[in-house]
Amino acid sequence: MTQPSHSATWTNWSGALTCTPSRVIMAEDETAIADAITHASHDGATPIRVPGTGHSFTPIVITDGSLINIDRHAGIIDTDAATGRVRVKAGTKIADLGAPLLEAGLALANQGDINKQSIAGAVSTGTHGTGVTLGSVSSQVVGLKLVTAGGDVIEANADENRDVFDAGRVSIGALGVLSELTLQCVPAYTLSEMTGRMKAEAMFEQLDTLVRDNRHFEFFWFPFADDVLIKTLNITDEPARPARSAGSDFEDRVMTFCCELSRVFPFLRGPLQRFLTRNSGAEMLGAREFTGKAKIRHAYQAFPSERNVRFNEMEYAVPIEHGPDCVREIADHMRKNGGNFLFPLEYRTIKGDDMWLSPFYGRDSVTISLHQYARQPYRRLFDGAEAIFRAYGGRPHWGKLHTLTARELAPLYPRWDDFQAVRKRLDPEGVFLTPYLARLFGEDAY
């Protein structure tokens, strides 16, 4: 079923991107998606994009053509407990998967620290969590259904339409509209979360061990602070405990106040970063020995964090062996040339994969993320960092800010030409190709 179309201004989560498409269509099922594509193409209301929840910072949604909203095309279709395979509608929010999967005795193997995205959006941009033995959300996809520019529905998996499968699991919405995904889940599990502070130099000395010995490891580093904040998640046999209020509203107010204070008085950025590190609630660790009480929660409850202070973000994936050197250079740039910023660096690990446009194609990787408060300019901070990322062979997150175009991107992806061939075959008229995507894929993409 398709709801009547209308025009409305769309804005992404950070507030930095807006567009006013000629029509917005609410598509409630796969047939409605196909009809919306067919009618928009016939009427010239292209390019066509799917907005998801707007958590991308690059203009991959921006269009003056049509937005197809699939929020109502959501829910689990069926679950096979024996194989762990679960079919879901593409508009399903990650946050809405956890409880029903647990009831079926299943869970996602890994996920990111934001769970408000649609599963299709997370897959299309290569969204990930952390864990050197674990892949991205896209790596958990074992089958997909895609509605093409002609309104046809293609099913793809490892045995059928393999090229569409390899291209479609990370495709930035350039092949068509995902309508259904089959996820390979794992038996439900419980995670023990520990957080702490370490001296930065001590942490770097032990970094390989920390990454190896924990299922999930990440650290946050305010560059003007001597300490880093570390977080680990590990599977435990202990029963999940009801989560107590983490005081996130208070923490958000404190962070917002500090961001505003730093914005108005830039000379306070260093003292404020040290204050936020010391008052994070994480204990100081000696030889990385945790003594505080762990949070024990079901996996889907342990992964996400509330992110209510708005920001813009850049993230690159670099080969795992270059991660420590790269993040040190980034931190040095931020201190010397980064301008006025307050958010910490974020450092995560991810297993390599075989998806053609995945930032992790063919190599285990470290992702390094920079955030800038939404009310402050980010170009000075991000431009200098991007030059460092590129020197280490970094690949950008498709949903996070970068300046690369086809000329710089093609050498980074060994299967770039193969992806282009599939894209041009499925969308020969550029129905899904916005001006921004045309720059990503080359001027001859139209």
Coordinates of C-alpha atoms in Angstrom, one line a residue:
M1 CA 0.0 0.0 0.0
T2 CA 1.3 3.5 -0.9
Q3 CA 0.2 6.6 1.0
P4 CA -0.5 9.8 -1.0
S5 CA 2.7 11.7 -1.9
H6 CA 3.4 15.2 -0.7
S7 CA 6.4 17.6 -0.6
A8 CA 8.1 18.3 2.7
T9 CA 11.5 19.5 3.9
W10 CA 13.8 16.8 5.1
T11 CA 16.6 17.4 7.6
N12 CA 19.2 14.9 8.8
W13 CA 19.9 14.2 12.5
S14 CA 22.7 16.7 13.0
G15 CA 20.7 19.5 11.3
A16 CA 23.4 20.2 8.7
L17 CA 21.7 18.8 5.7
T18 CA 18.2 19.7 4.3
C19 CA 16.4 19.1 1.1
T20 CA 12.9 19.7 -0.3
P21 CA 12.0 16.8 -2.6
S22 CA 9.1 17.2 -5.1
R23 CA 7.4 14.2 -3.4
V24 CA 7.6 12.1 -0.3
I25 CA 5.9 8.7 -0.6
M26 CA 5.1 6.4 2.4
A27 CA 5.5 2.9 1.1
E28 CA 4.1 0.2 3.4
D29 CA 5.1 -2.9 1.5
E30 CA 7.3 -4.2 -1.3
T31 CA 4.6 -3.6 -3.9
A32 CA 4.2 0.0 -2.8
I33 CA 8.0 0.5 -3.1
A34 CA 7.9 -0.8 -6.7
D35 CA 4.9 1.3 -7.6
A36 CA 6.5 4.4 -6.1
I37 CA 9.7 3.9 -8.1
T38 CA 7.8 3.3 -11.3
H39 CA 5.6 6.3 -10.9
A40 CA 8.4 8.6 -9.9
S41 CA 10.5 7.5 -12.9
H42 CA 7.5 8.0 -15.3
D43 CA 6.8 11.5 -13.9
G44 CA 10.5 12.5 -13.9
A45 CA 10.5 12.9 -10.1
T46 CA 14.0 11.6 -9.8
P47 CA 16.5 11.0 -8.3
I48 CA 14.9 8.7 -5.9
R49 CA 16.3 8.2 -2.4
V50 CA 15.3 6.5 0.9
P51 CA 15.8 8.7 3.9
G52 CA 16.0 6.1 6.8
T53 CA 16.4 7.9 10.1
G54 CA 18.9 10.6 8.9
H55 CA 21.9 9.5 10.9
S56 CA 24.3 9.9 7.9
F57 CA 26.3 13.1 7.7
T58 CA 27.1 12.9 3.9
P59 CA 24.4 14.1 1.5
I60 CA 23.5 10.6 0.3
V61 CA 19.8 11.3 0.8
I62 CA 19.7 14.9 -0.7
T63 CA 17.4 15.1 -3.7
D64 CA 14.9 17.4 -5.4
G65 CA 13.2 14.3 -6.8
S66 CA 11.5 11.7 -4.6
L67 CA 12.0 10.4 -1.1
I68 CA 10.5 6.9 -0.5
N69 CA 9.9 6.5 3.2
I70 CA 9.8 2.8 4.3
D71 CA 9.4 3.3 8.0
R72 CA 6.1 1.4 7.9
H73 CA 7.6 -1.4 6.0
A74 CA 9.0 -2.8 9.2
G75 CA 9.0 -6.0 11.3
I76 CA 10.4 -9.5 11.4
I77 CA 8.9 -11.7 8.7
D78 CA 10.0 -15.1 10.0
T79 CA 12.6 -16.7 12.2
D80 CA 14.4 -20.0 11.8
A81 CA 15.7 -20.9 15.2
A82 CA 17.5 -24.0 13.9
T83 CA 19.7 -22.0 11.4
G84 CA 19.6 -18.7 13.2
R85 CA 18.4 -17.0 10.0
V86 CA 15.9 -14.2 10.4
R87 CA 14.1 -12.4 7.6
V88 CA 13.3 -8.7 8.3
K89 CA 11.6 -5.9 6.4
A90 CA 14.1 -3.3 5.3
G91 CA 12.5 -0.4 7.3
T92 CA 12.9 -2.2 10.6
K93 CA 14.8 -0.2 13.2
I94 CA 17.8 -2.0 14.8
A95 CA 16.3 -1.0 18.2
D96 CA 13.2 -3.0 17.4
L97 CA 15.1 -6.2 16.7
G98 CA 16.6 -6.9 20.1
A99 CA 13.6 -8.0 22.2
P100 CA 11.9 -10.3 19.6
L101 CA 15.2 -11.9 18.7
L102 CA 15.9 -12.6 22.4
E103 CA 12.5 -14.2 22.7
A104 CA 13.5 -16.5 19.8
G105 CA 16.8 -17.2 21.6
L106 CA 18.8 -15.2 19.1
A107 CA 20.8 -12.0 18.8
L108 CA 22.9 -10.0 16.3
A109 CA 26.5 -11.0 16.5
N110 CA 27.5 -7.3 16.7
Q111 CA 26.1 -3.9 16.2
G112 CA 27.1 -0.2 16.6
D113 CA 26.5 2.1 19.5
I114 CA 23.5 3.8 17.9
N115 CA 20.5 1.6 17.3
K116 CA 18.0 4.1 15.9
Q117 CA 18.9 3.4 12.3
S118 CA 16.8 1.3 9.9
I119 CA 18.5 -2.0 9.2
A120 CA 18.6 -1.1 5.5
G121 CA 20.4 2.2 6.2
A122 CA 22.9 0.5 8.5
V123 CA 23.6 -2.2 5.9
S124 CA 23.8 0.2 3.0
T125 CA 26.5 2.4 4.7
G126 CA 28.6 -0.4 6.3
T127 CA 27.7 0.6 9.8
H128 CA 29.7 -1.4 12.4
G129 CA 30.5 -1.9 16.1
T130 CA 33.8 -2.9 17.5
G131 CA 35.6 -6.3 17.9
V132 CA 38.5 -7.6 15.8
T133 CA 36.9 -11.0 15.3
L134 CA 33.5 -9.5 14.3
G135 CA 32.3 -7.9 11.1
S136 CA 30.0 -5.0 10.4
V137 CA 26.2 -5.2 10.3
S138 CA 26.4 -5.8 6.6
S139 CA 28.5 -8.9 7.1
Q140 CA 25.6 -10.5 8.9
V141 CA 23.4 -10.3 5.8
V142 CA 23.1 -13.7 4.0
G143 CA 20.3 -12.7 1.7
L144 CA 18.6 -9.6 0.3
K145 CA 15.7 -8.4 -1.9
L146 CA 16.2 -5.3 -3.9
V147 CA 13.6 -3.3 -5.9
T148 CA 15.4 -2.0 -9.0
A149 CA 14.9 1.2 -11.1
G150 CA 12.5 -0.7 -13.3
G151 CA 10.3 -1.8 -10.4
D152 CA 11.6 -5.4 -10.6
V153 CA 12.4 -7.4 -7.4
I154 CA 15.8 -9.2 -7.4
E155 CA 16.7 -11.8 -4.7
A156 CA 20.4 -12.2 -4.1
N157 CA 22.6 -14.4 -1.9
A158 CA 25.8 -16.4 -2.0
D159 CA 24.2 -18.8 -4.6
E160 CA 21.9 -16.6 -6.5
N161 CA 22.8 -13.3 -8.2
R162 CA 26.1 -13.4 -6.4
D163 CA 27.3 -10.1 -8.0
V164 CA 24.3 -8.3 -6.7
F165 CA 24.8 -9.8 -3.3
D166 CA 28.4 -8.7 -3.1
A167 CA 27.6 -5.2 -4.4
G168 CA 24.3 -4.8 -2.6
R169 CA 25.4 -5.4 1.0
V170 CA 27.1 -2.0 1.0
S171 CA 25.7 0.0 -1.8
I172 CA 24.8 3.5 -0.5
G173 CA 21.4 3.0 -2.0
A174 CA 22.8 3.2 -5.5
L175 CA 21.5 -0.1 -6.8
G176 CA 17.8 0.2 -5.8
V177 CA 15.7 0.1 -2.7
L178 CA 16.3 -2.7 -0.3
S179 CA 13.0 -4.3 0.7
E180 CA 14.0 -7.3 2.7
L181 CA 17.2 -8.7 4.4
T182 CA 18.0 -12.1 5.8
L183 CA 20.3 -11.9 8.8
Q184 CA 22.5 -14.6 10.1
C185 CA 22.0 -14.3 13.9
V186 CA 23.7 -16.1 16.7
P187 CA 22.4 -17.7 20.0
A188 CA 21.4 -15.1 22.4
Y189 CA 24.1 -13.9 24.8
T190 CA 24.7 -11.6 27.7
L191 CA 27.5 -9.0 27.9
S192 CA 29.5 -7.7 30.8
E193 CA 30.5 -4.1 30.3
M194 CA 33.5 -2.5 32.1
T195 CA 34.7 1.0 31.7
G196 CA 37.8 2.7 33.0
R197 CA 40.5 5.3 32.6
M198 CA 44.2 4.6 31.7
K199 CA 47.2 6.8 31.0
A200 CA 47.3 7.2 27.3
E201 CA 50.9 5.9 27.0
A202 CA 50.2 2.9 29.2
M203 CA 47.1 2.1 27.1
F204 CA 49.1 2.2 23.9
E205 CA 51.7 -0.1 25.3
Q206 CA 49.0 -2.7 26.1
L207 CA 46.7 -1.9 23.1
D208 CA 47.3 -5.2 21.2
T209 CA 46.5 -7.2 24.3
L210 CA 43.4 -5.2 25.0
V211 CA 42.1 -5.7 21.5
R212 CA 43.0 -9.4 21.5
D213 CA 41.7 -10.3 25.0
N214 CA 38.3 -8.6 24.7
R215 CA 35.4 -9.5 22.5
H216 CA 34.7 -5.8 22.1
F217 CA 37.2 -3.0 22.9
E218 CA 37.2 0.7 22.2
F219 CA 38.7 3.8 23.6
F220 CA 37.8 7.5 23.7
W221 CA 40.6 10.1 23.8
F222 CA 40.2 13.8 24.5
P223 CA 43.5 14.9 22.9
F224 CA 44.2 17.5 25.6
A225 CA 43.9 15.0 28.4
D226 CA 46.6 12.6 29.6
D227 CA 44.1 9.7 30.2
V228 CA 41.9 7.8 27.8
L229 CA 38.6 6.2 28.5
I230 CA 38.3 2.5 27.7
K231 CA 35.3 0.3 27.4
T232 CA 35.1 -3.5 27.1
L233 CA 32.3 -5.9 26.5
N234 CA 32.7 -9.6 27.0
I235 CA 30.3 -12.6 27.0
T236 CA 29.3 -13.8 30.5
D237 CA 27.3 -16.6 32.0
E238 CA 25.9 -14.2 34.6
P239 CA 22.2 -13.4 34.3
A240 CA 21.3 -10.0 32.9
R241 CA 20.5 -7.4 35.5
P242 CA 17.9 -4.7 35.1
A243 CA 19.8 -1.6 33.9
R244 CA 19.8 1.3 36.3
S245 CA 19.3 4.8 35.0
A246 CA 22.7 5.9 33.7
G247 CA 21.9 9.6 34.2
S248 CA 22.1 10.2 30.5
D249 CA 20.0 13.3 30.7
F250 CA 22.3 14.9 33.2
E251 CA 25.3 13.8 31.2
D252 CA 23.8 15.3 28.1
R253 CA 23.2 18.6 29.9
V254 CA 26.8 18.7 31.1
M255 CA 28.2 17.9 27.7
T256 CA 26.0 20.5 26.0
F257 CA 27.0 23.1 28.6
C258 CA 30.7 22.3 28.1
C259 CA 30.3 22.5 24.3
E260 CA 28.6 25.9 24.5
L261 CA 31.3 27.1 27.0
S262 CA 34.1 26.0 24.7
R263 CA 32.3 27.5 21.7
V264 CA 32.1 30.9 23.3
F265 CA 35.5 30.7 25.1
P266 CA 37.8 28.6 23.0
F267 CA 40.7 28.8 25.4
L268 CA 38.7 26.5 27.8
R269 CA 38.8 23.5 25.4
G270 CA 41.8 22.0 27.1
P271 CA 40.6 22.3 30.7
L272 CA 37.1 21.2 29.7
Q273 CA 38.5 18.1 28.0
R274 CA 40.5 17.2 31.1
F275 CA 37.4 17.8 33.3
L276 CA 35.2 15.6 31.1
T277 CA 37.8 12.8 31.2
R278 CA 38.2 12.9 35.0
N279 CA 34.5 13.1 35.6
S280 CA 33.4 10.4 33.2
G281 CA 32.5 8.1 36.1
A282 CA 35.2 5.6 34.9
E283 CA 37.7 4.5 37.6
M284 CA 41.4 5.0 37.1
L285 CA 43.1 1.7 36.1
G286 CA 46.6 0.6 36.9
A287 CA 47.6 -2.4 35.0
R288 CA 44.2 -2.4 33.3
E289 CA 42.7 -4.1 36.3
F290 CA 39.0 -3.3 36.6
T291 CA 37.7 -3.2 40.2
G292 CA 34.3 -1.6 39.7
K293 CA 31.0 -3.4 39.3
A294 CA 30.2 -4.6 35.8
K295 CA 27.0 -3.8 34.0
I296 CA 25.5 -7.2 33.0
R297 CA 22.9 -6.9 30.2
H298 CA 21.4 -8.7 27.2
A299 CA 23.6 -7.9 24.2
Y300 CA 21.0 -5.7 22.5
Q301 CA 20.8 -3.6 25.6
A302 CA 24.6 -3.4 26.1
F303 CA 25.6 -2.2 22.7
P304 CA 23.7 1.1 22.2
S305 CA 24.5 4.5 23.9
E306 CA 22.2 7.5 24.0
R307 CA 23.6 10.2 21.7
N308 CA 21.4 13.3 22.2
V309 CA 24.1 16.0 21.9
R310 CA 24.1 16.8 18.1
F311 CA 27.3 16.6 16.2
N312 CA 28.8 16.1 12.8
E313 CA 31.3 13.3 12.2
M314 CA 34.2 12.0 10.1
E315 CA 35.4 8.4 10.2
Y316 CA 38.0 6.5 8.3
A317 CA 39.0 2.9 8.4
V318 CA 42.8 2.2 8.2
P319 CA 44.6 -1.1 8.2
I320 CA 44.7 -2.4 11.7
E321 CA 48.5 -2.4 11.9
H322 CA 48.5 1.4 11.2
G323 CA 45.8 2.3 13.8
P324 CA 48.0 3.3 16.7
D325 CA 50.3 5.5 14.7
C326 CA 47.4 7.1 12.8
V327 CA 45.4 8.0 15.9
R328 CA 48.5 9.5 17.5
E329 CA 49.0 11.7 14.5
I330 CA 45.3 12.7 14.4
A331 CA 45.4 13.6 18.1
D332 CA 48.5 15.7 17.5
H333 CA 46.8 17.5 14.6
M334 CA 43.8 18.2 16.8
R335 CA 45.9 19.8 19.5
K336 CA 48.0 21.9 17.1
N337 CA 45.7 22.7 14.2
G338 CA 42.2 21.4 14.9
G339 CA 40.7 24.7 16.0
N340 CA 38.0 24.7 18.6
F341 CA 36.6 21.2 19.4
L342 CA 35.5 19.3 22.4
F343 CA 34.4 15.8 21.5
P344 CA 36.9 12.9 21.9
L345 CA 38.4 10.7 19.3
E346 CA 36.8 7.2 19.1
Y347 CA 38.9 4.1 18.2
R348 CA 37.4 0.8 17.3
T349 CA 38.4 -2.4 15.5
I350 CA 36.6 -4.5 12.9
K351 CA 37.2 -7.7 11.0
G352 CA 37.8 -7.6 7.3
D353 CA 35.2 -8.8 4.8
D354 CA 34.5 -9.4 1.1
M355 CA 31.8 -6.8 0.2
W356 CA 32.9 -4.7 -2.7
L357 CA 32.3 -1.2 -1.3
S358 CA 32.9 -2.1 2.3
P359 CA 35.6 0.1 4.0
F360 CA 36.8 -3.2 5.5
Y361 CA 37.2 -5.0 2.2
G362 CA 40.1 -7.5 2.4
R363 CA 41.6 -6.2 5.6
D364 CA 41.1 -6.1 9.4
S365 CA 40.8 -2.4 10.2
V366 CA 40.8 0.2 12.9
T367 CA 38.2 3.0 12.6
I368 CA 39.0 6.4 14.0
S369 CA 36.1 8.9 14.4
L370 CA 36.2 12.6 14.9
H371 CA 33.1 14.5 16.1
Q372 CA 32.4 18.2 16.1
Y373 CA 29.5 19.9 18.0
A374 CA 26.7 20.7 15.6
R375 CA 26.8 24.4 16.3
Q376 CA 30.5 24.7 15.5
P377 CA 32.3 24.6 12.1
Y378 CA 34.1 21.4 11.3
R379 CA 36.1 21.9 8.2
R380 CA 39.4 22.9 9.8
L381 CA 39.3 19.9 12.1
F382 CA 38.2 17.4 9.5
D383 CA 40.3 18.6 6.6
G384 CA 43.6 18.2 8.4
A385 CA 42.6 14.8 9.8
E386 CA 41.5 13.6 6.3
A387 CA 45.0 14.2 4.9
I388 CA 46.4 12.0 7.6
F389 CA 43.8 9.3 7.1
R390 CA 44.6 9.3 3.4
A391 CA 48.4 8.9 4.0
Y392 CA 47.6 5.7 5.9
G393 CA 45.4 4.3 3.0
G394 CA 42.2 5.1 4.9
R395 CA 38.7 4.5 3.5
P396 CA 35.9 6.7 4.5
H397 CA 32.7 5.6 6.2
W398 CA 30.0 6.2 3.5
G399 CA 27.7 7.9 5.9
K400 CA 30.2 10.2 7.5
L401 CA 31.9 13.3 6.2
H402 CA 34.7 13.1 3.7
T403 CA 35.7 14.9 0.5
L404 CA 36.7 12.0 -1.8
T405 CA 35.4 11.5 -5.3
A406 CA 35.7 8.7 -7.8
R407 CA 39.3 9.6 -8.7
E408 CA 40.5 9.1 -5.1
L409 CA 38.0 6.3 -4.2
A410 CA 38.5 3.9 -7.1
P411 CA 42.1 2.9 -6.2
L412 CA 41.0 2.1 -2.6
Y413 CA 38.5 -0.6 -3.6
P414 CA 39.8 -3.5 -5.7
R415 CA 36.3 -4.4 -6.9
W416 CA 35.3 -0.8 -7.7
D417 CA 34.8 -1.5 -11.4
D418 CA 32.7 -4.6 -10.7
F419 CA 30.4 -2.5 -8.4
Q420 CA 30.1 0.1 -11.2
A421 CA 29.2 -2.5 -13.7
V422 CA 26.4 -3.9 -11.5
R423 CA 25.1 -0.4 -10.7
K424 CA 25.0 0.6 -14.3
R425 CA 23.2 -2.6 -15.2
L426 CA 20.5 -2.2 -12.5
D427 CA 20.1 1.5 -12.9
P428 CA 21.1 2.5 -16.5
E429 CA 19.2 5.8 -16.4
G430 CA 20.5 7.0 -13.1
V431 CA 17.1 6.9 -11.3
F432 CA 18.9 6.6 -7.9
L433 CA 21.9 8.7 -8.9
T434 CA 22.0 12.1 -7.2
P435 CA 24.6 14.8 -8.1
Y436 CA 26.5 13.8 -4.9
L437 CA 26.5 10.1 -5.9
A438 CA 27.6 11.0 -9.4
R439 CA 30.7 12.7 -7.9
L440 CA 31.4 9.6 -5.9
F441 CA 31.1 7.3 -8.9
G442 CA 32.5 9.5 -11.6
E443 CA 31.4 12.2 -14.0
D444 CA 30.4 9.7 -16.6
A445 CA 28.0 8.0 -14.2
Y446 CA 25.0 9.8 -15.7

